[in-house]
Coordinates of C-alpha atoms (C1' of nucleotides) in Angstrom, one line a residue:
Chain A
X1 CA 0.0 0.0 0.0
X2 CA 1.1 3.5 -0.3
X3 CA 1.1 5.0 3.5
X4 CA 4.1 3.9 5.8
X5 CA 2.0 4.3 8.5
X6 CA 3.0 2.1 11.3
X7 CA 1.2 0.8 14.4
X8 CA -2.0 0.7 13.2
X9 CA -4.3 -0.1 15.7
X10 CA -8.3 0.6 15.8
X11 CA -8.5 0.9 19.4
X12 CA -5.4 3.5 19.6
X13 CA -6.5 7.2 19.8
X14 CA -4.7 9.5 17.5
X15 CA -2.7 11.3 20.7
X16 CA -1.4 8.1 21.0
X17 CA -0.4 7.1 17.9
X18 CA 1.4 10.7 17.3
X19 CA 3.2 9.9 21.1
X20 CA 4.7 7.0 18.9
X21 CA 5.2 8.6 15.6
X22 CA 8.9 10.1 15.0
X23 CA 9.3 11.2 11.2
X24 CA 12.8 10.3 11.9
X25 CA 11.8 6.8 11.6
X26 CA 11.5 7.0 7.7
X27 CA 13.6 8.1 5.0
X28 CA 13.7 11.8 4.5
X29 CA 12.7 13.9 1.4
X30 CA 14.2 17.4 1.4
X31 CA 12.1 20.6 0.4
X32 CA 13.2 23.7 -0.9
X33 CA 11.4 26.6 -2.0
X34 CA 12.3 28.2 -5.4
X35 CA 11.1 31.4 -6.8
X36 CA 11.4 32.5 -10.4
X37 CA 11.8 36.0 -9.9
X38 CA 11.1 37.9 -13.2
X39 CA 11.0 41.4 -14.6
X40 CA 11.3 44.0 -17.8
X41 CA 14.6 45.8 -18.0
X42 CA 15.8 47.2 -21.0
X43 CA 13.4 46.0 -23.4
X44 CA 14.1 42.2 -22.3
X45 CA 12.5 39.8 -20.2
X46 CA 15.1 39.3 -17.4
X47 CA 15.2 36.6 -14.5
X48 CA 17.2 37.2 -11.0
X49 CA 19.5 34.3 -10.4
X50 CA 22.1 33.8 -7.3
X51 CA 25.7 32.5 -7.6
X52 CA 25.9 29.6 -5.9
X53 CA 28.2 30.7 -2.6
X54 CA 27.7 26.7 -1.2
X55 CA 28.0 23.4 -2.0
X56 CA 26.1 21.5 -4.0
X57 CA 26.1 23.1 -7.2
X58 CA 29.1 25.6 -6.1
X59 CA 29.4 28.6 -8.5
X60 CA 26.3 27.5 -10.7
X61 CA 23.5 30.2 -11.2
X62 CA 20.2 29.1 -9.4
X63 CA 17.1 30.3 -8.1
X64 CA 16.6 32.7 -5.2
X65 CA 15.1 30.1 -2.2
X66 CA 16.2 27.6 0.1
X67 CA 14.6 25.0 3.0
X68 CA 11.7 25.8 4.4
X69 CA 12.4 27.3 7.6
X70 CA 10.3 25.9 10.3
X71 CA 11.0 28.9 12.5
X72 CA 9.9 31.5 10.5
X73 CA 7.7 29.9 7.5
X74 CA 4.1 29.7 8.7
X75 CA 3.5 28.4 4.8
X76 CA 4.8 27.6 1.6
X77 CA 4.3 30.9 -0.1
X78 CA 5.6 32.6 2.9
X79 CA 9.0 30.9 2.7
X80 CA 8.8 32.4 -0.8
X81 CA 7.8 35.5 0.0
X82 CA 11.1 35.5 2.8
X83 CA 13.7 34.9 0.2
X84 CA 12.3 37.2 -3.0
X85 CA 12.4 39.8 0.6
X86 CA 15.9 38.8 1.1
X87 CA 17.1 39.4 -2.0
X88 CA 15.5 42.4 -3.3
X89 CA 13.7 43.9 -0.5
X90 CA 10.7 44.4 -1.7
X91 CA 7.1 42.7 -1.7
X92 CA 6.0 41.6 -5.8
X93 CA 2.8 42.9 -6.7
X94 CA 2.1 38.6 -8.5
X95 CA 3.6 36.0 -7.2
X96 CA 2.2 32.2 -7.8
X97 CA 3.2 28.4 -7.3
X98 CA 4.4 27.1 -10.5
X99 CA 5.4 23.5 -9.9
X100 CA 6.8 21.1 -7.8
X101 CA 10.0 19.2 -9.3
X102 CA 10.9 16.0 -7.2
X103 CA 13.1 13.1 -7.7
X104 CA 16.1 11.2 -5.9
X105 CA 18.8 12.5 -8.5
X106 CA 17.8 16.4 -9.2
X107 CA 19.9 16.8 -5.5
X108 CA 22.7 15.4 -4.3
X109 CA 21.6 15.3 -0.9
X110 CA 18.9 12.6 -1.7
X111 CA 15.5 12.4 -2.7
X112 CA 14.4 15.8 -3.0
X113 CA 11.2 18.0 -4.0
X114 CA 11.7 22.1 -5.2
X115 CA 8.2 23.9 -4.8
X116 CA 8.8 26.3 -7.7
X117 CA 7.1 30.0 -7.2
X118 CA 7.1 32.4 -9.7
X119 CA 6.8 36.5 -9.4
X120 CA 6.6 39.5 -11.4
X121 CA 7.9 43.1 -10.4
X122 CA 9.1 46.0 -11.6
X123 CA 13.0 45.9 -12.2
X124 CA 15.0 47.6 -9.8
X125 CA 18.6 47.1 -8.1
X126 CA 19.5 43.4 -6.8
X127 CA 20.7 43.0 -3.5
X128 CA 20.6 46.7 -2.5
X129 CA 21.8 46.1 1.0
X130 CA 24.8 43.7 1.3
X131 CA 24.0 40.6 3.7
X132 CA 26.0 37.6 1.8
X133 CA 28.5 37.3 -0.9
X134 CA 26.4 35.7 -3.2
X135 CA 26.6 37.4 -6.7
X136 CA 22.7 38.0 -7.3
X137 CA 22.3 39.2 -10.8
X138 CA 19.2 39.6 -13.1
X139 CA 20.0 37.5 -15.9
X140 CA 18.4 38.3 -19.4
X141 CA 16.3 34.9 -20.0
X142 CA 17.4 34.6 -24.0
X143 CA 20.7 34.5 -22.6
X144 CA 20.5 31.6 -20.2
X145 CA 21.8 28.8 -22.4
X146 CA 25.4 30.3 -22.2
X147 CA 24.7 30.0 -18.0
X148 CA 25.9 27.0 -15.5
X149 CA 22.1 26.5 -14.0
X150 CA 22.1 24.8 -11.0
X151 CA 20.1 21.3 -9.9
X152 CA 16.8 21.1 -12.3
X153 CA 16.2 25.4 -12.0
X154 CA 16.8 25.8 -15.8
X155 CA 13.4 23.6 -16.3
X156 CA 12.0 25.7 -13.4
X157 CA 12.2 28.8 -15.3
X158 CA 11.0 27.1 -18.7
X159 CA 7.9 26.0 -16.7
X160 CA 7.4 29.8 -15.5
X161 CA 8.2 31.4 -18.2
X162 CA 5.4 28.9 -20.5
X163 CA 3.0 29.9 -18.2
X164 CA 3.4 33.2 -18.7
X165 CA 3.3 33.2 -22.3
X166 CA 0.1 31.5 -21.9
X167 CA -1.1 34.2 -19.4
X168 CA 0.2 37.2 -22.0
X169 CA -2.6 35.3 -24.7
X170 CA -5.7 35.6 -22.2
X171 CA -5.0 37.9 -19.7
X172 CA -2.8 41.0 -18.8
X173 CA -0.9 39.6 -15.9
X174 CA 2.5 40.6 -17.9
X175 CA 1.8 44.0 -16.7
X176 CA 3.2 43.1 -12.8
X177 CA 6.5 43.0 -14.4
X178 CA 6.6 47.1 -15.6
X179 CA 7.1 49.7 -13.1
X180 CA 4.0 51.7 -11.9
X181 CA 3.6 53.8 -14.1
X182 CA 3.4 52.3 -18.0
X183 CA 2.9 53.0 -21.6
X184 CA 0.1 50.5 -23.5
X185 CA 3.4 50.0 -26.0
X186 CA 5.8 48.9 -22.8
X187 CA 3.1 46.5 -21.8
X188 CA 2.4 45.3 -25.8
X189 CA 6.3 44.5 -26.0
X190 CA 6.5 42.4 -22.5
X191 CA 3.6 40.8 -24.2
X192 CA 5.4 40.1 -27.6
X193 CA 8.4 38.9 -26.0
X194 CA 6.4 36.7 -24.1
X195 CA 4.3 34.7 -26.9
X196 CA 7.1 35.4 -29.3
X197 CA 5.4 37.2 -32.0
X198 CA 4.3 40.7 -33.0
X199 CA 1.0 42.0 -31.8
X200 CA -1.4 44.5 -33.6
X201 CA -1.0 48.0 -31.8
X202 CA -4.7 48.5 -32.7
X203 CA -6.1 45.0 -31.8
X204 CA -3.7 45.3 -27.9
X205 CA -5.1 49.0 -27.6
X206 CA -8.8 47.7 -28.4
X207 CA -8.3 44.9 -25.6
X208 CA -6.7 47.3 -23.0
X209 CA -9.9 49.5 -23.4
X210 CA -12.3 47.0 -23.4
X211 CA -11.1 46.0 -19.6
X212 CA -11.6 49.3 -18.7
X213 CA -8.4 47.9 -15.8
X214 CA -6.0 51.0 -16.9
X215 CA -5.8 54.4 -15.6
X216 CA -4.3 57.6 -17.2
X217 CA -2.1 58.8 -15.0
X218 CA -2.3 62.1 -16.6
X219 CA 1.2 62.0 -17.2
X220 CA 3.3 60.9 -20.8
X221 CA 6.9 60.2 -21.9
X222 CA 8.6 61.8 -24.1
X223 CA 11.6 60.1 -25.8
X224 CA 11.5 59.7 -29.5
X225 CA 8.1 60.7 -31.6
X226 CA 4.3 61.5 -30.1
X227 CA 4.6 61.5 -26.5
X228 CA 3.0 58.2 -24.8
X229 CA 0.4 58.4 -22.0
X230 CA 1.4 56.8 -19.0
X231 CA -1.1 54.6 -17.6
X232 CA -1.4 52.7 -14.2
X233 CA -3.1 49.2 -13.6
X234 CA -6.1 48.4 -11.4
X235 CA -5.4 46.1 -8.4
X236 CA -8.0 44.4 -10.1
X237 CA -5.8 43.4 -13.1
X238 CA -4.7 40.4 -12.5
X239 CA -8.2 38.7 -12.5
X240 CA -9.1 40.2 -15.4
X241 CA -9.4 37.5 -18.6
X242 CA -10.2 38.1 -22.4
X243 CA -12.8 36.0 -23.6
X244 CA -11.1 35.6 -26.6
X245 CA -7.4 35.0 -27.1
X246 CA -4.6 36.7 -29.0
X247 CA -3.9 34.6 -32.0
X248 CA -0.8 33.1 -32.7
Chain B
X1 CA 19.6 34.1 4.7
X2 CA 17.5 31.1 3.4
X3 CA 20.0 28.6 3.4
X4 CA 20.6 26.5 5.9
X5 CA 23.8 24.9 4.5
X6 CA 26.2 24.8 7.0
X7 CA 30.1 23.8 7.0
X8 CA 30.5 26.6 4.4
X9 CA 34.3 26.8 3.5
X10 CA 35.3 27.8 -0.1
X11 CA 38.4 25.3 -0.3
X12 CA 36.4 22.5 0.6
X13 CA 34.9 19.9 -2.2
X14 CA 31.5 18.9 -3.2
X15 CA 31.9 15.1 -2.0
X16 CA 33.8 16.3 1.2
X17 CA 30.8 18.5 1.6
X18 CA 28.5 15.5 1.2
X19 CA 30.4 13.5 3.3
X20 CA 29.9 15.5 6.5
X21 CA 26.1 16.0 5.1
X22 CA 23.2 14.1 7.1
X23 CA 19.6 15.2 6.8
X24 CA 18.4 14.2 9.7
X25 CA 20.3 17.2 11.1
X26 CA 17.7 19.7 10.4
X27 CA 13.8 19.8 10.9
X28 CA 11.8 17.2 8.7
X29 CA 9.4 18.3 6.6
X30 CA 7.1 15.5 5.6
X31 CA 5.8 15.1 1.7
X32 CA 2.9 12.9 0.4
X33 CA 1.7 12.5 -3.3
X34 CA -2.2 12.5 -3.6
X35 CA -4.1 12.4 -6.4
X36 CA -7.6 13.9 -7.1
X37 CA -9.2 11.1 -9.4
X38 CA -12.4 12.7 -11.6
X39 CA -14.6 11.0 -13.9
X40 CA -17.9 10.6 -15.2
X41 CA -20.9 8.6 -13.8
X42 CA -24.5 8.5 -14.2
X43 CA -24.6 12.4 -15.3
X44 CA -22.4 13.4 -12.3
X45 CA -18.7 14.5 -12.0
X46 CA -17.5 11.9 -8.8
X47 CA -14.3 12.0 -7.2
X48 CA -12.3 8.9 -5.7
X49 CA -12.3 8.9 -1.9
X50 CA -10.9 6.6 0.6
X51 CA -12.1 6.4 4.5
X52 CA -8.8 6.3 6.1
X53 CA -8.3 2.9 8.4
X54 CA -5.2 4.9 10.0
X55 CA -4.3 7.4 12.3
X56 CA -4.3 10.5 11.8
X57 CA -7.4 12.1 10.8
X58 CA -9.2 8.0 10.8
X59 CA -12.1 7.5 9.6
X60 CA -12.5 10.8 7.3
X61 CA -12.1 10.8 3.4
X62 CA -9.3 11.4 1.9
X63 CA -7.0 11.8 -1.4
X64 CA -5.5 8.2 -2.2
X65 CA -1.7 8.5 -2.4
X66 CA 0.8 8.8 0.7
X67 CA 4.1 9.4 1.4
X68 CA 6.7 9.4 -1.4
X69 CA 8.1 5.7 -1.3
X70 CA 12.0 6.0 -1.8
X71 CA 12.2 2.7 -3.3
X72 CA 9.7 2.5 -5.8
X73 CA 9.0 6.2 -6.8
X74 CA 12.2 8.1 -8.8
X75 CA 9.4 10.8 -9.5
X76 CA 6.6 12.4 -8.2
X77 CA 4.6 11.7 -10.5
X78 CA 5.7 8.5 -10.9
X79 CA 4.5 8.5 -7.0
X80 CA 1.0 9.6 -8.4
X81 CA 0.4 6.5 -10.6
X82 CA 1.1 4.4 -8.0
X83 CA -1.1 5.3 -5.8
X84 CA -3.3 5.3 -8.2
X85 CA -3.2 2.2 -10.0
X86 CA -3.1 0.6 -6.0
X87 CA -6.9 2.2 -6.2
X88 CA -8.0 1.6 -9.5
X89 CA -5.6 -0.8 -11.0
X90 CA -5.7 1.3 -14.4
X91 CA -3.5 3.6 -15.7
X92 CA -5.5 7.3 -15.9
X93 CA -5.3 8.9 -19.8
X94 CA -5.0 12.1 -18.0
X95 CA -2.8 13.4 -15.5
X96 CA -1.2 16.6 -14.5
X97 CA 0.3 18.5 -11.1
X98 CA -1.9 20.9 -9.8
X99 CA -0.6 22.6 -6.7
X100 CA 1.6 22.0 -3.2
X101 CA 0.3 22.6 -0.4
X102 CA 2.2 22.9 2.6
X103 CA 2.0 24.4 6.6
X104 CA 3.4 23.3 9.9
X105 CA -0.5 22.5 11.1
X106 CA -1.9 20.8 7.8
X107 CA -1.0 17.4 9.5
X108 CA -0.6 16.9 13.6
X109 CA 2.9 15.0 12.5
X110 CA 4.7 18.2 11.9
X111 CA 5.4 20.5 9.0
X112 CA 4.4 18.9 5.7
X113 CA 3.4 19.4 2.0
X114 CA 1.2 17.4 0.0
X115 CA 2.0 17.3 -3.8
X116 CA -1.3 17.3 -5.4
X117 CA -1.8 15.6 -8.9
X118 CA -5.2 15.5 -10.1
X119 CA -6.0 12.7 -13.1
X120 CA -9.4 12.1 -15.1
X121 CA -10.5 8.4 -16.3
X122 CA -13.3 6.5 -17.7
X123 CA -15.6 5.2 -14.9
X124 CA -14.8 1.9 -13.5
X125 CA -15.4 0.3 -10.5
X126 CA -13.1 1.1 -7.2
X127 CA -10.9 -1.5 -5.7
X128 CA -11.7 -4.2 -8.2
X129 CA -9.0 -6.2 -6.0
X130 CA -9.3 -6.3 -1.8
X131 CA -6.0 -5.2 -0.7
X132 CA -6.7 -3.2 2.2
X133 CA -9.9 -3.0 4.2
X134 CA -9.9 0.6 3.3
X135 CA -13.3 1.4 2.1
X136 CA -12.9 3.2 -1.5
X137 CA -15.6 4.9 -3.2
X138 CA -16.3 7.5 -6.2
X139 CA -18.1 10.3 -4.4
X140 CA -20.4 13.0 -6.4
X141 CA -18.4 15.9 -6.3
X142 CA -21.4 17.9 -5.6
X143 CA -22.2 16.0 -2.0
X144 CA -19.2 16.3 -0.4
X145 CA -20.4 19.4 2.1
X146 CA -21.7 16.1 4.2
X147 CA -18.5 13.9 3.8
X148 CA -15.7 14.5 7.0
X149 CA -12.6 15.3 4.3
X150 CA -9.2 14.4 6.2
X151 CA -6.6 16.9 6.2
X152 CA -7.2 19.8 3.9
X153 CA -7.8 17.4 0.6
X154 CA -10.9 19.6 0.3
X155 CA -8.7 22.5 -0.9
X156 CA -7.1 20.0 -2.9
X157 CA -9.7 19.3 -4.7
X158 CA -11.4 22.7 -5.0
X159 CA -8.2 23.6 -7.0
X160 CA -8.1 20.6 -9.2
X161 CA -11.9 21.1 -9.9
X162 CA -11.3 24.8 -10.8
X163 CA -8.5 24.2 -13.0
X164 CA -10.9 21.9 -15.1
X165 CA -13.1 24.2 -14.9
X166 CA -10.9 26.7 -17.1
X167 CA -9.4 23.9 -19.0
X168 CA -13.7 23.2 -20.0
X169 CA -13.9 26.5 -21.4
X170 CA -10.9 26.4 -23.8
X171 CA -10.0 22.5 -24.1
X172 CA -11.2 19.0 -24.9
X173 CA -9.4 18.0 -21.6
X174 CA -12.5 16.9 -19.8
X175 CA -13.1 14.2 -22.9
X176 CA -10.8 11.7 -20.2
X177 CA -13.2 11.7 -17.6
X178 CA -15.6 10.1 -20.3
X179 CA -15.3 6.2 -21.4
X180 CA -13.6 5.2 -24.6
X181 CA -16.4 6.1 -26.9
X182 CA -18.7 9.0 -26.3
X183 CA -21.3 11.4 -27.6
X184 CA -20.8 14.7 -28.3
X185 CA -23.7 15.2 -25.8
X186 CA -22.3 13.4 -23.3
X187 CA -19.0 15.5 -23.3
X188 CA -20.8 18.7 -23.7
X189 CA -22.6 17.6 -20.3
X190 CA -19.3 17.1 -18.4
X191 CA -18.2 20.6 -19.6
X192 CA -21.3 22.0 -18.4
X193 CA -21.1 20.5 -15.3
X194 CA -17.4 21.9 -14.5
X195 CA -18.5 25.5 -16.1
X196 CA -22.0 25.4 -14.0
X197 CA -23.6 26.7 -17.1
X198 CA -25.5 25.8 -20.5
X199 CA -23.7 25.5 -23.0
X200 CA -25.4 26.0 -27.2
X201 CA -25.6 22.6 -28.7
X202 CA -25.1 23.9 -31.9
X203 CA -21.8 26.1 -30.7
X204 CA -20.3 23.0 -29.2
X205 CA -20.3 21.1 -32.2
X206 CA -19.5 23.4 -34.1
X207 CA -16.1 24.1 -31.5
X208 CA -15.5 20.0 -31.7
X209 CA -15.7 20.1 -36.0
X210 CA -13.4 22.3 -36.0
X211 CA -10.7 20.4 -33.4
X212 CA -10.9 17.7 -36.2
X213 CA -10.3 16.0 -32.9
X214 CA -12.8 13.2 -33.0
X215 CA -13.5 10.1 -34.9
X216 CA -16.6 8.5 -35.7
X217 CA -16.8 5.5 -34.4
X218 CA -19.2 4.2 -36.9
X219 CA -21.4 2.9 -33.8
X220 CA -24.3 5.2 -32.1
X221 CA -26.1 4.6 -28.8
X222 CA -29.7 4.4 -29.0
X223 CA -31.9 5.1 -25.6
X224 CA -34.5 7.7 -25.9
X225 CA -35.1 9.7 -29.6
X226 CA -32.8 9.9 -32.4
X227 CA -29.4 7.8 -32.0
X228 CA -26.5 9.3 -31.0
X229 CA -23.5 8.8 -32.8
X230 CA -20.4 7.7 -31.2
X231 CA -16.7 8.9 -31.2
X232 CA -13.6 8.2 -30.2
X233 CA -10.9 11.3 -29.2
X234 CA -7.6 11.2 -30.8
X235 CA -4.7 11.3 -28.7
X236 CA -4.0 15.3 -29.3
X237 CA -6.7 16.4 -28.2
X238 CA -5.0 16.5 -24.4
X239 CA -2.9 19.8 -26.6
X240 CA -5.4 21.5 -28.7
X241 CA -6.8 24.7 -27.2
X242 CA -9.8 27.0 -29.0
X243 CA -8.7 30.2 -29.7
X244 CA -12.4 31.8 -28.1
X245 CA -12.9 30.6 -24.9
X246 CA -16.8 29.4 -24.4
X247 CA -18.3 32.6 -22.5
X248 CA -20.1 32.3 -19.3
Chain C
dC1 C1' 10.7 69.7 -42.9
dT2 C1' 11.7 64.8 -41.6
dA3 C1' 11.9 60.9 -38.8
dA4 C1' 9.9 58.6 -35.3
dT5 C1' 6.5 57.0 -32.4
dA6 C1' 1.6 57.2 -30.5
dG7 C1' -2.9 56.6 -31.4
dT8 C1' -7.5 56.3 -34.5
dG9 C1' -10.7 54.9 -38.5
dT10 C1' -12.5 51.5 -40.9
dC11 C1' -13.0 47.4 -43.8
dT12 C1' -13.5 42.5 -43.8
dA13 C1' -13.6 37.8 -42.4
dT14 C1' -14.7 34.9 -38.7
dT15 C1' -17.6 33.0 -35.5
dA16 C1' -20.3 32.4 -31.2
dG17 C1' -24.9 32.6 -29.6
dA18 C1' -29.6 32.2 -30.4
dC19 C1' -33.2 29.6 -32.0
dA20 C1' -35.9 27.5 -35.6
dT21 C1' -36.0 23.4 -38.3
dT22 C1' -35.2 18.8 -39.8
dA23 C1' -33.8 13.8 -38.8
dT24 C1' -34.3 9.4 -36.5
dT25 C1' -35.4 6.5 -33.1
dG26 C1' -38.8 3.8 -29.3
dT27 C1' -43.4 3.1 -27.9
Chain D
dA1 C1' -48.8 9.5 -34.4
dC2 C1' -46.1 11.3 -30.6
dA3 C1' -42.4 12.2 -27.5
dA4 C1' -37.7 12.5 -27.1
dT5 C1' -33.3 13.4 -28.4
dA6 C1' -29.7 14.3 -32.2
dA7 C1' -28.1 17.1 -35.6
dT8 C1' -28.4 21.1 -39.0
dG9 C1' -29.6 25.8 -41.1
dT10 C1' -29.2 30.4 -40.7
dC11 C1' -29.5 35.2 -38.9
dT12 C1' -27.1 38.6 -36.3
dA13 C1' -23.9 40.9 -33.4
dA14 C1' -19.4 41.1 -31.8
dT15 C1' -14.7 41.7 -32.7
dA16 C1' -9.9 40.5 -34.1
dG17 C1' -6.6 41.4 -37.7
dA18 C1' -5.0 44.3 -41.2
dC19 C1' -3.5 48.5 -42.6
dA20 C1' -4.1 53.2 -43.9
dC21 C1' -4.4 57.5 -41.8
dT22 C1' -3.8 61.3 -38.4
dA23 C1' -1.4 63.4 -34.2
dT24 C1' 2.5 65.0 -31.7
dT25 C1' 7.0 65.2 -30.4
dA26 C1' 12.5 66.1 -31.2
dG27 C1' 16.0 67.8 -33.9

DNA sequence: CTAATAGTGTCTATTAGACATTATTGT
DNA sequence: ACAATAATGTCTAATAGACACTATTAG
């Protein structure tokens, strides 16, 4: 059968099996938390990786994470939420599970499971305050096949990344990775590089309308041409869904 | 910072590193695999459920699956099927990873995660081989307010329900939960079911013409009016995806 | 003025929803 | 014949893509 449960007794009451129950006892699975932390910075799509400062997987670029620390980490998300903190020091507006990887080869260690999270946010300096050695970098994602990835991340961030490109057909999540204050043709080219192709300006414009989720800040940039108006996103954004996709 | 890695020392190498590396040095948390099992039976969307003959939580429904066995699982999802076929003794057309959920008071035995895989097959009946006294039975997903759920499997299977529920309004996917051969009126009823809504019978045949996804059998089923024909899905339609979602 | 970028007008093809109509069975 | 269900015909409204056109800035 599939539980490991031992003792198992009708007439036992649950305080008493738990006085006998040490998960020592079994073979131990490890469980880190992983978070694909990703932003728009210089017209790419950019992901912040760590330089391995440990063993395993010494000076190979990973994910931003670690065990789930029992002290501190009332839940999964939570333990993601402490180490995007601790490396940028700042809250993302979108952050979601992803996957979970899990076998006994992806770690050294042993058998072990990576709960991957994924966030958006709006670029801004890694590692502002300096609390480790680690070399934390935000790493442009078309760029990551000439990168040493540690463990399993690289599928980590393939998995994240495909789900966003999904997300950037139906839906304007994209936008958590622009700053605050955005131009419809910022947020059209997250969503290009996303799904890979070029998007009508009218047909993006039309969709961004019809959600009636942007405000005009009242403000534009000016850099080359008609200014652009800057616009800024209802909280409500991120539940907002097109009925019909962008075509591919 | 996250890691807990200790014995840091940039001269030293990976295996002695290893060497000096025992898990049971820090806090275990505990992982299980369960599986939320969906089909199709006499018009209703059921889900597998077993009584639990074990402490903790005895006596209450829960997910099959259990703690990842080191010696037979080199996956979690290979974890999945196990426990699955253990239930069903079948191999499910459809399976995917749906979320991890994880908290230091989800289970009395200490901080744990449950990996949660979610699989859709054609109706058949439960433990079709006595292995355990564990009482196994497809409950309607729509009565389970009045069933005790162990642990919190009822989140579990909120999320794997919703997820259908999106995959129904711009997939095929449901099609697994259905037997081999099918009417398009049976399949349209399973994605009504998961959307909570009516769905045009003219627009969802129109959607499953223009999949190219199904094949006449040749057969139809004959019960009350006009005979239905049969089909049978090919195997792509797990991947094809309309480009207008079915509004609610 | 010109180049460059932002934003609009508008045509056309596609198609989902609505619902009426026809087809085929059992009793 | 009638009830019941399957399958089709067809009208209309919505809207995405395409692309031409206008607007507004810098230099």
């Amino acid at each position: 059968m599939c539980r490991i449960d031992t003792n198992y007794d009708d007439t036992m009451t649950e305080q008493a099996f738990l006085d006998g129950y040490n998960p020592h006892d079994f073979p131990v699975v490890l469980v880190t938390v992983d978070t694909v932390l990703l932003t728009w910075h210089e017209e790419q799509l950019k992901v912040l990786l760590v330089q391995r400062a440990s063993h395993p997987e010494l000076g190979k670029w990973g994910l931003p994470g670690g065990f789930v620390n029992q002290a501190q980490d009332h839940s999964l998300e939570a333990s993601a939420r402490r180490s995007v903190a601790a490396k940028t020091n700042v809250e993302p507006p979108y952050l979601e599970q992803v996957c979970t990887l899990g076998s006994p080869e992806r770690d050294p260690r042993g058998w072990s499971t990576a709960v991957v999270y994924s966030a958006l946010m709006p670029h801004c300096a890694s590692t502002p305050f300096v609390e480790s050695v680690a070399n934390t970098q935000w790493q442009p994602v078309n760029q990551l096949a000439q990168l040493e990835i540690a463990f399993d991340h690289r599928q980590g961030i393939e998995t994240a990344i495909e789900r966003y490109k999904q997300k950037a057909l139906y839906s304007f999540v994209p936008v958590f990775a622009l700053p605050e204050l955005f131009t419809i043709t910022d947020l059209r080219k997250v969503h290009e590089a996303l799904i890979g192709t070029a998007i009508q300006r009218k047909s993006f414009i039309r969709r961004a309308e019809a959600s009636q989720m942007f405000i005009d800040s009242g403000d534009v940039r000016s850099e080359r041409g008609r200014p652009a108006v800057l616009y800024k996103a209802k909280p409500a954004i991120g539940g907002y869904r097109f009925v019909r996709n962008i075509e591919l």
